[in-house]
CSV table of C-alpha atoms and ligand atoms in Angstrom, one decimal:
chain,number,residue,atom,x,y,z
A,26,MET,CA,26.9,-44.2,42.5
A,27,VAL,CA,26.3,-40.4,42.8
A,28,LYS,CA,27.8,-40.0,39.3
A,29,GLU,CA,25.5,-42.5,37.9
A,30,ILE,CA,22.4,-40.8,39.4
A,31,GLN,CA,23.6,-37.5,38.0
A,32,LYS,CA,24.0,-39.0,34.6
A,33,PHE,CA,20.6,-40.6,34.8
A,34,TRP,CA,19.0,-37.2,35.7
A,35,GLN,CA,20.9,-35.4,32.9
A,36,ALA,CA,19.5,-38.0,30.4
A,37,ARG,CA,16.0,-37.6,31.9
A,38,ASN,CA,16.2,-33.8,31.7
A,39,TRP,CA,17.1,-33.8,28.1
A,40,MET,CA,14.3,-36.3,27.3
A,41,LYS,CA,11.8,-34.0,29.2
A,42,SER,CA,13.0,-30.9,27.4
A,43,ASN,CA,12.2,-32.7,24.2
A,44,GLU,CA,8.5,-32.8,25.0
A,45,SER,CA,7.7,-29.3,23.9
A,46,PHE,CA,9.2,-30.2,20.5
A,47,LEU,CA,6.6,-33.0,20.2
A,48,THR,CA,3.8,-30.5,20.6
A,49,THR,CA,5.1,-28.3,17.8
A,50,TRP,CA,5.7,-31.4,15.6
A,51,HIS,CA,2.2,-32.6,16.2
A,52,ALA,CA,0.6,-29.3,15.4
A,53,HIS,CA,2.7,-28.9,12.2
A,54,VAL,CA,1.7,-32.3,10.8
A,55,GLY,CA,-1.9,-31.5,11.6
A,56,TYR,CA,-1.6,-28.2,9.9
A,57,LYS,CA,0.0,-29.7,6.8
A,58,LEU,CA,-2.5,-32.5,6.3
A,59,ASP,CA,-5.6,-30.7,7.5
A,60,LEU,CA,-5.9,-33.3,10.2
A,61,PHE,CA,-7.5,-31.0,12.8
A,62,ASP,CA,-10.3,-30.5,10.3
A,63,SER,CA,-10.6,-34.2,9.6
A,64,PHE,CA,-11.1,-34.9,13.3
A,65,ALA,CA,-13.1,-31.7,14.0
A,66,GLY,CA,-16.5,-33.4,14.3
A,67,GLY,CA,-15.1,-36.6,15.9
A,68,ALA,CA,-14.0,-39.5,13.7
A,69,LYS,CA,-12.4,-43.0,13.9
A,70,VAL,CA,-8.7,-43.2,12.9
A,71,GLN,CA,-9.4,-45.9,10.2
A,72,GLU,CA,-12.2,-43.7,8.7
A,73,VAL,CA,-9.9,-40.7,8.3
A,74,ALA,CA,-7.0,-42.9,7.0
A,75,ALA,CA,-9.3,-44.4,4.4
A,76,ARG,CA,-11.0,-41.1,3.4
A,77,ASP,CA,-7.8,-39.0,3.2
A,78,GLU,CA,-5.7,-41.9,1.8
A,79,LEU,CA,-3.2,-41.8,4.6
A,80,ASN,CA,-1.1,-44.6,6.2
A,81,GLY,CA,-3.3,-45.8,9.0
A,82,GLN,CA,-0.4,-46.8,11.4
A,83,LEU,CA,1.3,-43.5,11.1
A,84,LEU,CA,-2.0,-41.6,11.6
A,85,LEU,CA,-2.7,-43.7,14.7
A,86,ARG,CA,0.8,-42.7,16.1
A,87,TRP,CA,0.0,-39.1,15.4
A,88,VAL,CA,-3.3,-39.4,17.1
A,89,GLU,CA,-1.7,-41.0,20.2
A,90,VAL,CA,0.7,-38.1,20.5
A,91,GLY,CA,-2.2,-35.6,20.0
A,92,LEU,CA,-4.1,-37.2,22.9
A,93,GLU,CA,-1.0,-37.0,25.1
A,94,VAL,CA,-0.2,-33.4,24.3
A,95,GLY,CA,-3.8,-32.3,24.5
A,96,HIS,CA,-4.5,-31.4,20.9
A,97,LEU,CA,-7.0,-34.2,20.5
A,98,LYS,CA,-9.5,-35.8,22.9
A,99,LYS,CA,-11.5,-39.1,23.0
A,100,THR,CA,-15.3,-38.8,22.8
A,101,VAL,CA,-17.7,-41.0,24.8
A,102,THR,CA,-18.3,-43.0,21.7
A,103,GLY,CA,-14.6,-43.8,21.3
A,104,LYS,CA,-14.0,-41.4,18.4
A,105,VAL,CA,-11.1,-39.0,18.2
A,106,LYS,CA,-12.0,-35.3,18.2
A,107,SER,CA,-9.8,-32.2,17.7
A,108,LYS,CA,-9.8,-29.6,20.5
A,109,LYS,CA,-11.6,-26.5,19.3
A,110,LYS,CA,-8.6,-24.2,19.7
A,111,MET,CA,-6.6,-26.5,17.2
A,112,VAL,CA,-9.3,-26.2,14.6
A,113,LYS,CA,-9.6,-22.4,15.1
A,114,PHE,CA,-5.9,-21.4,15.5
A,115,VAL,CA,-3.9,-24.1,13.7
A,116,SER,CA,-6.0,-25.5,10.8
A,117,ALA,CA,-4.9,-23.9,7.5
A,118,LYS,CA,-8.5,-23.3,6.5
A,119,SER,CA,-9.4,-21.2,9.5
A,120,LYS,CA,-9.3,-17.4,9.1
A,121,ASP,CA,-7.8,-17.2,12.6
A,122,SER,CA,-5.0,-19.7,11.8
A,123,VAL,CA,-1.5,-19.0,13.0
A,124,GLY,CA,-0.3,-22.4,11.5
A,125,ILE,CA,1.9,-20.7,9.0
A,126,LEU,CA,4.3,-19.9,11.9
A,127,LEU,CA,4.6,-23.7,12.4
A,128,ARG,CA,5.5,-24.1,8.8
A,129,GLU,CA,8.1,-21.4,8.9
A,130,MET,CA,9.6,-22.9,12.0
A,131,MET,CA,9.5,-26.5,11.0
A,132,GLU,CA,10.3,-26.2,7.3
A,133,LEU,CA,12.7,-23.2,7.2
A,134,HIS,CA,14.2,-22.6,10.6
A,135,ILE,CA,14.7,-26.1,12.1
A,136,PRO,CA,16.2,-27.6,8.9
A,137,THR,CA,18.6,-24.7,8.8
A,138,LEU,CA,19.6,-25.2,12.4
A,139,MET,CA,20.1,-28.9,11.8
A,140,GLN,CA,22.8,-28.0,9.2
A,141,TYR,CA,24.9,-26.0,11.7
A,142,PRO,CA,27.5,-28.6,12.3
A,143,ASP,CA,28.3,-29.1,8.6
A,144,LEU,CA,28.1,-25.4,7.8
A,145,MET,CA,30.4,-24.5,10.7
A,146,LYS,CA,32.9,-27.3,9.9
A,147,ASN,CA,32.9,-26.7,6.1
A,148,ASN,CA,32.9,-22.9,6.5
A,149,GLU,CA,29.9,-22.7,4.3
A,150,GLN,CA,26.6,-20.7,4.2
A,151,LEU,CA,23.3,-21.6,2.5
A,152,SER,CA,21.4,-19.6,0.0
A,153,TYR,CA,18.1,-18.4,1.3
A,154,LEU,CA,15.5,-19.5,-1.2
A,155,GLU,CA,13.6,-16.3,-1.5
A,156,ASP,CA,11.1,-17.7,-4.1
A,157,LYS,CA,10.3,-20.8,-2.2
A,158,PHE,CA,9.5,-19.1,1.1
A,159,ALA,CA,8.4,-15.6,0.0
A,160,ASN,CA,4.7,-16.2,0.7
A,161,VAL,CA,5.4,-18.0,4.0
A,162,VAL,CA,7.5,-15.1,5.2
A,163,ALA,CA,5.0,-12.4,4.0
A,164,GLU,CA,2.2,-14.2,5.9
A,165,THR,CA,4.1,-14.7,9.1
A,166,SER,CA,5.3,-11.1,9.1
A,167,ALA,CA,1.6,-10.0,8.8
A,168,LEU,CA,0.9,-11.7,12.2
A,169,LEU,CA,2.8,-8.9,13.9
A,170,GLU,CA,0.3,-6.3,12.6
A,171,LYS,CA,-2.1,-6.6,15.6
A,172,ALA,CA,0.7,-5.1,17.8
A,173,SER,CA,2.3,-2.7,15.4
A,174,VAL,CA,-0.6,-1.2,13.5
A,175,PRO,CA,-2.0,1.0,16.3
A,176,PRO,CA,1.3,2.9,17.0
A,177,MET,CA,1.8,3.1,13.2
A,178,ILE,CA,-1.6,4.8,12.7
A,179,LYS,CA,-0.8,7.2,15.6
A,180,TRP,CA,2.4,8.1,13.8
A,181,VAL,CA,0.5,8.7,10.5
A,182,ASN,CA,-2.1,10.8,12.3
A,183,LYS,CA,0.6,12.9,13.9
A,184,TYR,CA,2.6,13.6,10.8
A,185,LYS,CA,-0.2,13.5,8.2
A,186,PRO,CA,1.9,12.5,5.2
A,187,GLY,CA,0.4,13.2,1.8
A,188,ASN,CA,2.1,10.0,0.4
A,189,ILE,CA,3.7,6.9,1.8
A,190,VAL,CA,5.8,4.2,0.3
A,191,ASP,CA,6.2,0.8,1.9
A,192,PHE,CA,9.5,-0.9,0.9
A,193,GLY,CA,9.2,-4.7,0.9
A,194,CYS,CA,5.5,-4.4,1.6
A,195,GLY,CA,4.8,-8.1,1.7
A,196,TYR,CA,1.0,-8.5,1.5
A,197,GLY,CA,0.5,-4.8,2.2
A,198,GLY,CA,-1.2,-5.1,5.6
A,199,TYR,CA,0.2,-1.8,6.8
A,200,LEU,CA,-1.0,0.0,3.7
A,201,LYS,CA,-4.4,-1.5,4.0
A,202,LYS,CA,-4.8,-0.4,7.6
A,203,ILE,CA,-3.5,3.1,6.8
A,204,ARG,CA,-6.1,3.4,4.0
A,205,ASP,CA,-8.8,2.4,6.5
A,206,ALA,CA,-7.7,5.3,8.7
A,207,ASP,CA,-7.0,7.9,6.0
A,208,ASP,CA,-8.9,8.2,2.8
A,209,GLN,CA,-6.7,10.9,1.2
A,210,VAL,CA,-3.1,9.7,1.5
A,211,THR,CA,-1.4,8.3,-1.6
A,212,LEU,CA,-0.1,4.8,-0.9
A,213,THR,CA,2.5,2.7,-2.8
A,214,GLY,CA,3.9,-0.7,-2.0
A,215,ILE,CA,7.2,-2.0,-3.4
A,216,GLU,CA,7.7,-5.7,-3.4
A,217,ILE,CA,10.5,-7.7,-5.1
A,218,SER,CA,8.8,-11.1,-5.1
A,219,LYS,CA,6.3,-11.4,-8.0
A,220,GLU,CA,4.2,-14.0,-6.2
A,221,VAL,CA,3.9,-11.8,-3.1
A,222,ALA,CA,3.3,-8.6,-5.1
A,223,ASP,CA,0.5,-10.3,-7.1
A,224,GLU,CA,-1.1,-11.5,-3.9
A,225,ALA,CA,-0.7,-8.0,-2.3
A,226,ALA,CA,-2.3,-6.4,-5.4
A,227,GLU,CA,-5.2,-8.8,-5.1
A,228,LYS,CA,-5.7,-8.1,-1.4
A,229,LEU,CA,-5.5,-4.3,-1.9
A,230,LYS,CA,-7.5,-4.0,-5.1
A,231,SER,CA,-10.3,-1.3,-4.9
A,232,ARG,CA,-8.4,0.5,-2.2
A,233,ARG,CA,-6.5,2.8,-4.5
A,234,ILE,CA,-3.1,1.4,-3.4
A,235,GLU,CA,-0.5,0.8,-6.1
A,236,VAL,CA,1.7,-2.2,-5.7
A,237,ARG,CA,4.9,-2.3,-7.8
A,238,ASN,CA,6.8,-5.5,-8.4
A,239,GLU,CA,10.3,-4.1,-8.3
A,240,ASP,CA,13.5,-3.9,-6.3
A,241,MET,CA,13.1,-0.9,-3.9
A,242,GLN,CA,16.5,0.3,-5.2
A,243,GLU,CA,14.7,1.3,-8.4
A,244,PHE,CA,12.3,3.5,-6.5
A,245,LEU,CA,15.2,5.0,-4.5
A,246,ASN,CA,17.1,5.8,-7.7
A,247,SER,CA,14.1,7.3,-9.4
A,248,GLY,CA,14.2,10.4,-7.3
A,249,GLU,CA,10.5,10.3,-6.6
A,250,GLN,CA,9.8,12.3,-3.4
A,251,VAL,CA,7.6,11.0,-0.6
A,252,ASP,CA,6.5,12.2,2.9
A,253,MET,CA,6.9,8.8,4.6
A,254,VAL,CA,8.9,5.6,4.0
A,255,MET,CA,8.2,2.3,5.8
A,256,LEU,CA,11.1,-0.2,6.3
A,257,HIS,CA,9.3,-3.0,8.0
A,258,ASN,CA,11.1,-6.3,8.7
A,259,LEU,CA,13.5,-5.5,5.9
A,260,LEU,CA,16.8,-4.5,7.3
A,261,TYR,CA,18.1,-8.1,7.5
A,262,TYR,CA,18.0,-8.3,3.7
A,263,TYR,CA,20.8,-5.7,3.8
A,264,PRO,CA,24.4,-6.3,5.0
A,265,PRO,CA,25.2,-4.1,8.0
A,266,GLU,CA,27.8,-2.2,6.0
A,267,ASP,CA,25.2,-1.2,3.4
A,268,ARG,CA,22.7,0.0,5.9
A,269,PRO,CA,24.1,3.6,6.3
A,270,ALA,CA,23.9,4.0,2.5
A,271,LEU,CA,20.3,2.7,2.6
A,272,PHE,CA,19.3,5.3,5.2
A,273,LYS,CA,21.0,8.0,3.1
A,274,ASP,CA,19.1,6.9,0.0
A,275,VAL,CA,15.9,6.9,1.9
A,276,ALA,CA,16.5,10.3,3.4
A,277,SER,CA,17.3,11.6,-0.1
A,278,ILE,CA,13.7,10.8,-1.3
A,279,LEU,CA,12.0,12.4,1.7
A,280,SER,CA,10.3,15.7,1.5
A,281,ASP,CA,11.2,18.4,4.1
A,282,LYS,CA,9.0,17.1,6.8
A,283,GLY,CA,9.5,13.5,5.9
A,284,THR,CA,9.5,10.6,8.3
A,285,VAL,CA,10.6,6.9,8.3
A,286,THR,CA,9.2,4.0,10.3
A,287,VAL,CA,11.4,0.9,10.9
A,288,ILE,CA,10.1,-2.3,12.3
A,289,SER,CA,12.6,-5.0,13.3
A,290,PRO,CA,13.7,-7.3,16.1
A,291,LEU,CA,16.7,-5.6,17.7
A,292,THR,CA,19.7,-7.4,19.2
A,293,ASP,CA,20.6,-5.0,22.0
A,294,SER,CA,17.1,-4.1,23.2
A,295,GLY,CA,17.1,-5.7,26.6
A,296,HIS,CA,13.9,-7.5,25.6
A,297,GLY,CA,13.4,-10.8,23.8
A,298,GLN,CA,17.1,-11.6,23.4
A,299,THR,CA,16.6,-15.4,23.2
A,300,PHE,CA,14.4,-14.9,20.2
A,301,ALA,CA,16.7,-12.4,18.6
A,302,ALA,CA,19.7,-14.8,19.1
A,303,ALA,CA,17.7,-17.6,17.5
A,304,PHE,CA,16.7,-15.3,14.6
A,305,ASN,CA,20.4,-14.4,14.0
A,306,THR,CA,21.4,-18.1,14.0
A,307,PHE,CA,19.1,-18.5,11.0
A,308,MET,CA,20.2,-15.3,9.3
A,309,THR,CA,23.9,-16.0,9.6
A,310,ALA,CA,23.5,-19.5,8.2
A,311,HIS,CA,22.6,-17.8,4.9
A,312,LYS,CA,24.9,-15.9,2.6
A,313,ASN,CA,22.0,-13.6,1.4
A,314,LEU,CA,20.6,-12.7,4.8
A,315,TYR,CA,22.2,-10.6,7.5
A,316,PRO,CA,22.1,-10.2,11.3
A,317,LEU,CA,19.5,-8.1,13.0
A,318,PRO,CA,20.4,-4.5,13.6
A,319,THR,CA,21.0,-3.0,17.0
A,320,GLU,CA,19.2,0.1,18.2
A,321,LYS,CA,22.4,2.0,18.2
A,322,GLU,CA,23.2,1.0,14.6
A,323,ILE,CA,19.8,2.4,13.4
A,324,GLU,CA,20.4,5.5,15.4
A,325,GLU,CA,23.8,6.1,14.0
A,326,ALA,CA,22.9,5.2,10.4
A,327,ALA,CA,19.9,7.5,10.7
A,328,LYS,CA,22.0,10.4,12.2
A,329,GLU,CA,24.5,10.1,9.3
A,330,ALA,CA,21.6,10.4,6.9
A,331,GLY,CA,20.2,13.5,8.6
A,332,LEU,CA,17.4,11.7,10.4
A,333,LYS,CA,16.8,11.6,14.2
A,334,VAL,CA,15.0,9.0,16.3
A,335,LYS,CA,11.7,10.4,17.6
A,336,MET,CA,10.2,7.1,18.8
A,337,SER,CA,11.4,3.7,19.8
A,338,LYS,CA,8.7,1.4,21.0
A,339,PRO,CA,8.7,-2.3,21.8
A,340,ILE,CA,5.8,-3.9,20.0
A,341,ILE,CA,6.5,-7.5,21.0
A,342,LYS,CA,8.7,-7.6,24.0
A,343,GLU,CA,9.3,-11.3,24.0
A,344,GLY,CA,10.6,-11.1,20.5
A,345,GLY,CA,12.7,-7.9,20.9
A,346,TRP,CA,10.5,-6.4,18.2
A,347,PHE,CA,10.6,-2.6,18.0
A,348,LEU,CA,9.0,0.2,16.0
A,349,VAL,CA,11.4,3.0,15.5
A,350,GLY,CA,10.2,6.3,14.1
A,351,LEU,CA,12.6,8.7,12.4
A,352,GLU,CA,12.2,12.3,11.4
A,353,LYS,CA,14.2,14.6,9.1
A,354,LYS,CA,16.4,16.9,11.2
B,410,LIG,C1,9.8,-10.2,6.1
B,410,LIG,S1,8.8,-9.5,4.8
B,410,LIG,C2,8.0,-8.2,5.6
B,410,LIG,C3,6.8,-7.8,4.9
B,410,LIG,C4,6.1,-6.5,5.5
B,410,LIG,N1,6.9,-5.3,5.3
B,410,LIG,C5,5.8,-6.7,6.9
B,410,LIG,O1,6.5,-6.2,7.8
B,410,LIG,O2,4.8,-7.4,7.2
B,410,LIG,C6,10.0,-8.7,3.8
B,410,LIG,C7,9.6,-8.5,2.4
B,410,LIG,O3,10.5,-7.6,1.7
B,410,LIG,C8,10.7,-8.1,0.4
B,410,LIG,N2,12.0,-7.6,-0.1
B,410,LIG,C9,13.2,-8.0,0.2
B,410,LIG,N3,14.1,-7.3,-0.4
B,410,LIG,C10,13.5,-6.4,-1.2
B,410,LIG,C11,13.9,-5.4,-2.1
B,410,LIG,N4,15.2,-5.1,-2.3
B,410,LIG,N5,13.0,-4.6,-2.7
B,410,LIG,C12,11.6,-4.9,-2.5
B,410,LIG,N6,11.2,-5.8,-1.7
B,410,LIG,C13,12.1,-6.6,-1.0
B,410,LIG,C14,10.6,-9.6,0.5
B,410,LIG,O4,10.2,-10.2,-0.7
B,410,LIG,C15,9.5,-9.8,1.6
B,410,LIG,O5,8.2,-9.9,1.0
């Protein structure tokens, strides 16, 4: 009898723990189909189904879940209305939207994790589809900027570099913020993805920031000297065994008083280790992505390259995300 009760409670607990997944699923579907916009002013399910040409039964089920998880509400006239925060923070059309994170989670991370049994059993790894997800990843990375830009600007104000290169610049958010704070510094972004580089160039136009669509290795091999290098959310594109050489290459293009900033989640940081572990499950499932660095690894690779750690600052503790500042010895 006791055993049966225990079994029942275990089943109940697993069902309960699934509820939070439903919330994410609901928000993701709403984001993809602009449903929070469709219900923003209050609407009947059949009206939206007819107008947006959607399956009415499935839309009704989505609405029922939304009412349960608190993303939608019923009006006095019996219409369904989106909660304001869903329209503001999830809807793709909103300038405050963070919905892209749902896309990255539900379309990239969860499908990868679902393949774990097969990958493990067949001793296989996936190929990370850089082209397919380059824009998603550039956009989600940019969401970190709120936390990381202020200490970055402090760093720039302290060292006053004459020129800065941002390797793997994504949409160039850091370069843009640095330009806002410093009118004189020469700024260059290097981005391997054509789509992302084009978007960055568009976002940065009229700010005197050059965006080059090339592999950063080309810049490193060119011998062009700079006062500051940014390596932000980039180290997991490099196998750990290649990172010491990367730091050496970076040090070799730095001027005498040169500095480097590294942004990355770290695996031994004492903060955000659940997130870091989840991040690594994704990385290791792919043959062209690599585990997150440890703080010690960065310190050692930097030291070998003649750089020393001058700053190590958690920027998002829950995610184990750090900003590490290096200076030429
Ligand atoms: C995760 S995003 C980070 C973007 C930005 N640095 C940030 O922190 O917001 C990494 C970017 O690096 C680019 N990238 C990866 N390997 C690269 C390489 N070898 N050369 C130039 N860019 C690269 C990717 O295309 C992607 O846009």
